[in-house]
Amino acid sequence: MTPEHILVETRGRVGLITLNRPKALNALNDALVDEIGQALDRFEADDEIGAVVITGSEKAFAAGADIGAMAGFSYMDAYLGDYITRNWERVKTCRKPIIAAVAGFALGGGCEMAMACDIIIAADTARFGQPEVKLGILPGAGGTQRLPRAVGKAKAMDLCLTARMMDAEEAERAGLVSRVVPAERLLDEALAAAETIAGYSLPVIMMIKESINRAYESGLSEGLLFERRQFHSAFALEDQKEGMAAFVEKRPAHFKHR
Ligand code: CAA
């Protein structure tokens, strides 16, 4: 079925998802988030895809969860419907790496969606924030959890409690985004980074992603042990033999399991 709120395409070995609700600044309604999940299912099942980029428009990556859709919610609607968790977790559970390419507003659920990805590359026009407090609610898709892990408690408190926005430069300084690029270069830079990742051994890329996520979610000793076991298992891969042989023979590696 053709998605209604996103565009889905492939560029080489990269799956590209473009949020496409321009009139609502890509506000994330249930249908749109379902469509992201379906696109990720497709890309995960496709051996020709090694990485994914999620992007928005020049004006907005996404201005948050759809306020109109939830304005009339009762507690029971939110709780029984498992609002926001139900389909949003799919971004987190994707085993292939996802880059968020962010221009313009990434607010509320938009900032949370970007943070659920593995890397955020920001245009110099990007603005991040968790303005839910202005609506009489709090972040509900990870803002109070992922933001402090990314930028520290003081800045996370500042953003969530005051609702102020952070520009791209501040977001890079704070560690939320990995690089800032001129807006007109955003998609090319994100696709190039994704293509680079997609050129490496996919099982190794997955192990790296899993290990870094373990650092994020567990204590140091447990994380180090997890990394070491993953490291040991990498020696079972043909791609490890190829990667090291290529280094010794001074030639590019040709990974079999891309
Ligand atoms: N939900 C639904 N519609 C939204 C929206 C949202 N989050 N954000 C913007 N829109 C709509 C506007 O209603 C407007 O629609 P109409 O033209 O039909 O009136 C259209 O997008 C354009 O928006 P503006 O006219 O407001 O554009 P602007 O340039 O003047 O302002 C903005 C841009 C500062 C981003 C402003 O739109 C804004 O503050 N949006 C809301 C941001 C927000 O509060 N996000 C958090 C949502 S709650 C959440 O995300 C919970 C969670 O944790 C998951």
XYZ file of C-alpha atoms and ligand atoms in Angstrom:
312
model
C 0.000 0.000 0.000
C 1.365 3.452 -0.891
C 2.018 5.436 2.274
C 0.031 8.635 2.662
C 2.204 10.668 5.031
C 5.741 9.678 4.115
C 7.782 9.115 0.965
C 9.775 5.897 0.808
C 12.593 5.322 -1.658
C 16.000 3.709 -1.934
C 19.246 5.417 -2.877
C 21.897 2.809 -3.549
C 22.114 0.710 -0.388
C 20.277 3.319 1.686
C 16.577 3.357 2.516
C 15.228 6.905 2.602
C 12.091 7.914 4.507
C 10.875 11.493 4.048
C 8.172 12.710 6.417
C 5.589 14.368 4.230
C 2.817 16.209 6.044
C 3.983 19.693 5.081
C 0.776 21.487 6.069
C 1.150 20.246 9.649
C 4.953 20.650 9.771
C 5.211 16.839 9.718
C 3.294 16.475 12.977
C 3.495 12.810 13.888
C 0.058 11.248 13.901
C -0.577 7.553 14.444
C -0.903 6.775 10.744
C 2.421 8.446 9.923
C 4.276 6.585 12.664
C 2.670 3.312 11.493
C 3.957 4.070 7.995
C 7.479 4.647 9.317
C 7.250 1.232 10.993
C 6.110 -0.422 7.773
C 8.942 1.222 5.812
C 11.458 0.034 8.417
C 10.028 -3.500 8.215
C 10.589 -3.383 4.476
C 14.143 -2.048 4.749
C 15.073 -4.553 7.450
C 13.903 -7.428 5.271
C 15.786 -6.131 2.213
C 19.319 -7.536 1.909
C 20.196 -4.700 -0.472
C 19.696 -2.090 2.250
C 22.412 -1.484 4.838
C 21.285 1.762 6.492
C 18.303 4.108 6.676
C 17.921 7.892 6.611
C 14.831 9.601 8.027
C 14.373 13.225 7.055
C 11.690 15.917 6.913
C 11.319 19.172 5.029
C 13.401 22.343 4.977
C 11.062 23.912 7.521
C 10.490 20.984 9.847
C 11.863 17.562 10.584
C 8.712 17.216 12.705
C 6.982 19.744 14.971
C 5.921 17.065 17.427
C 3.179 14.588 18.025
C -0.064 15.675 16.402
C -1.649 18.009 18.929
C -5.038 18.006 17.216
C -5.199 14.217 17.343
C -4.554 14.029 21.081
C -6.241 17.203 22.297
C -9.442 15.377 23.227
C -7.811 12.295 24.754
C -8.947 11.047 28.129
C -6.557 9.251 30.446
C -8.153 5.963 29.346
C -7.599 6.769 25.658
C -3.924 7.431 26.315
C -3.373 4.526 28.691
C -5.372 1.780 27.012
C -4.167 2.875 23.572
C -0.582 2.790 24.935
C -0.258 6.188 23.340
C 3.080 6.879 21.769
C 4.747 3.620 22.833
C 2.572 1.394 20.665
C 4.205 2.107 17.308
C 7.082 4.454 18.174
C 9.256 1.663 19.532
C 9.779 0.370 15.995
C 12.450 3.018 15.356
C 14.337 1.836 18.418
C 14.010 -1.860 17.560
C 15.307 -1.503 13.993
C 18.591 -3.427 13.860
C 19.968 -1.556 10.875
C 21.387 1.895 11.639
C 19.147 4.934 11.188
C 20.376 8.484 10.594
C 18.017 11.376 11.310
C 18.728 14.234 8.888
C 17.183 17.234 10.622
C 16.430 20.661 9.154
C 14.122 23.209 10.760
C 11.969 22.315 13.744
C 12.515 19.075 15.656
C 10.185 19.691 18.570
C 8.505 17.455 21.112
C 7.911 14.099 19.444
C 10.020 15.339 16.506
C 13.049 15.743 18.745
C 12.199 12.411 20.382
C 11.917 10.664 17.018
C 15.336 12.060 16.020
C 16.818 10.902 19.339
C 15.449 7.391 18.815
C 17.623 7.212 15.688
C 21.301 6.303 15.949
C 22.909 9.444 14.549
C 21.511 12.952 14.149
C 22.992 15.067 11.380
C 21.639 18.616 11.597
C 21.300 21.385 9.061
C 22.427 24.778 10.319
C 18.715 25.685 10.355
C 17.756 22.939 12.814
C 16.067 23.814 16.101
C 15.508 21.253 18.822
C 13.193 21.479 21.799
C 10.759 19.757 24.137
C 7.976 22.357 24.415
C 5.312 19.979 25.812
C 5.161 21.919 29.067
C 3.445 24.749 27.162
C 0.644 22.304 26.282
C 0.139 21.166 29.844
C 1.830 17.804 29.279
C 5.321 16.381 29.468
C 7.402 14.619 26.808
C 6.010 11.141 26.227
C 8.328 9.483 23.728
C 11.645 9.603 25.541
C 12.329 13.337 25.924
C 12.929 13.203 29.667
C 15.048 10.052 29.281
C 17.085 10.317 26.081
C 17.687 14.069 26.235
C 19.515 14.045 29.610
C 21.588 11.085 28.421
C 22.533 13.074 25.314
C 23.042 16.586 26.690
C 23.255 16.151 30.475
C 20.766 16.911 33.210
C 21.157 20.706 33.355
C 20.458 21.351 29.691
C 17.689 18.727 29.534
C 15.992 20.344 32.537
C 16.406 23.773 30.928
C 14.850 22.649 27.631
C 11.992 20.608 29.122
C 11.116 23.063 31.895
C 11.343 26.325 29.923
C 10.364 25.007 26.450
C 13.130 27.055 24.850
C 14.606 25.850 21.572
C 18.233 24.968 20.999
C 19.843 25.822 17.669
C 22.038 23.422 15.695
C 25.291 24.863 16.983
C 24.242 24.500 20.622
C 22.910 21.004 19.918
C 26.268 19.970 18.472
C 28.176 21.506 21.383
C 25.892 19.672 23.800
C 26.384 16.320 22.071
C 22.878 15.823 20.702
C 23.931 15.931 17.053
C 27.015 14.417 15.468
C 27.588 17.101 12.825
C 26.112 20.345 11.542
C 26.125 20.972 7.809
C 24.798 23.758 5.562
C 21.086 23.179 4.972
C 21.523 22.674 1.245
C 24.033 19.870 1.905
C 21.983 18.047 4.558
C 20.504 15.200 2.553
C 23.682 14.566 0.551
C 25.780 14.414 3.734
C 23.312 12.109 5.465
C 23.040 9.815 2.447
C 26.829 9.726 2.057
C 27.270 8.781 5.728
C 24.583 6.106 5.377
C 26.175 4.758 2.178
C 29.538 4.538 3.952
C 27.938 2.560 6.783
C 26.087 0.349 4.293
C 29.418 -0.539 2.649
C 30.719 -2.247 5.796
C 29.899 -5.719 7.082
C 26.247 -5.657 8.176
C 26.650 -8.094 11.096
C 29.538 -5.987 12.400
C 27.495 -2.789 11.995
C 24.681 -4.433 13.955
C 27.069 -5.537 16.706
C 28.454 -1.998 16.990
C 24.948 -0.544 17.194
C 23.915 -3.081 19.837
C 27.067 -2.497 21.862
C 26.784 1.302 21.854
C 23.118 1.026 22.819
C 24.208 -1.206 25.696
C 26.575 1.567 26.846
C 23.612 3.885 26.808
C 21.328 1.582 28.774
C 23.514 -0.290 31.266
C 26.419 0.079 33.685
C 30.057 0.077 32.545
C 30.991 -3.469 33.640
C 27.961 -5.015 31.978
C 28.529 -2.940 28.852
C 32.226 -3.884 28.658
C 31.365 -7.564 29.000
C 28.704 -7.277 26.305
C 31.164 -5.534 23.982
C 33.847 -8.160 24.617
C 31.473 -11.016 23.794
C 30.397 -9.257 20.597
C 34.072 -8.641 19.794
C 34.858 -12.335 20.269
C 31.955 -13.366 18.055
C 33.188 -11.085 15.249
C 36.024 -13.574 14.742
C 33.438 -16.097 13.546
C 32.679 -13.865 10.538
C 34.088 -14.292 7.063
C 34.025 -10.503 6.891
C 36.601 -10.327 9.695
C 38.946 -12.573 7.673
C 38.359 -10.437 4.591
C 38.763 -7.103 6.412
C 42.073 -8.080 7.978
C 43.388 -9.828 4.853
C 42.586 -6.690 2.852
C 44.539 -4.569 5.319
C 47.569 -6.873 5.165
C 47.394 -7.056 1.350
C 46.956 -3.250 1.109
C 43.715 -3.427 -0.894
C 40.098 -2.390 -0.249
C 37.964 -4.927 1.629
C 35.072 -6.613 -0.153
C 32.652 -7.603 2.551
C 30.416 -10.545 1.731
C 27.689 -9.815 4.267
C 26.861 -6.220 3.463
N 0.547 19.081 15.808
C -0.399 19.410 14.920
N -0.285 20.448 14.068
C 0.835 21.181 14.121
C 1.877 20.900 15.027
C 1.702 19.782 15.899
N 2.635 19.405 16.771
N 2.859 21.803 14.866
C 2.456 22.627 13.870
N 1.245 22.253 13.425
C 0.442 22.884 12.376
C -0.155 24.187 12.835
O -1.337 23.959 13.566
C -0.388 24.898 11.545
O -1.539 24.380 10.931
P -2.633 25.385 10.265
O -1.874 26.045 9.138
O -3.707 24.465 9.810
O -3.016 26.347 11.337
C 0.783 24.442 10.675
O 1.301 23.255 11.297
C 1.918 25.448 10.627
O 2.253 25.789 11.959
P 2.388 27.300 12.475
O 1.447 28.198 11.743
O 2.262 27.282 13.970
O 3.886 27.627 12.005
P 4.895 28.652 12.681
O 6.049 28.712 11.744
O 4.223 29.900 13.055
O 5.364 27.949 14.042
C 6.107 26.105 15.389
C 6.095 26.760 13.999
C 6.894 26.965 16.369
C 6.806 24.766 15.229
C 4.653 25.923 15.888
O 3.885 25.283 14.882
C 4.534 25.091 17.139
O 4.815 25.579 18.224
N 4.092 23.809 16.999
C 3.860 22.943 18.119
C 5.156 22.416 18.694
C 4.862 21.519 19.874
O 4.285 21.920 20.866
N 5.292 20.239 19.805
C 5.066 19.273 20.847
C 3.841 18.470 20.554
S 3.366 17.399 21.884
C 4.378 16.063 21.763
O 5.184 15.959 20.853
C 4.239 15.029 22.837
C 5.288 13.990 22.842
O 6.191 14.005 23.654
C 5.298 12.895 21.921
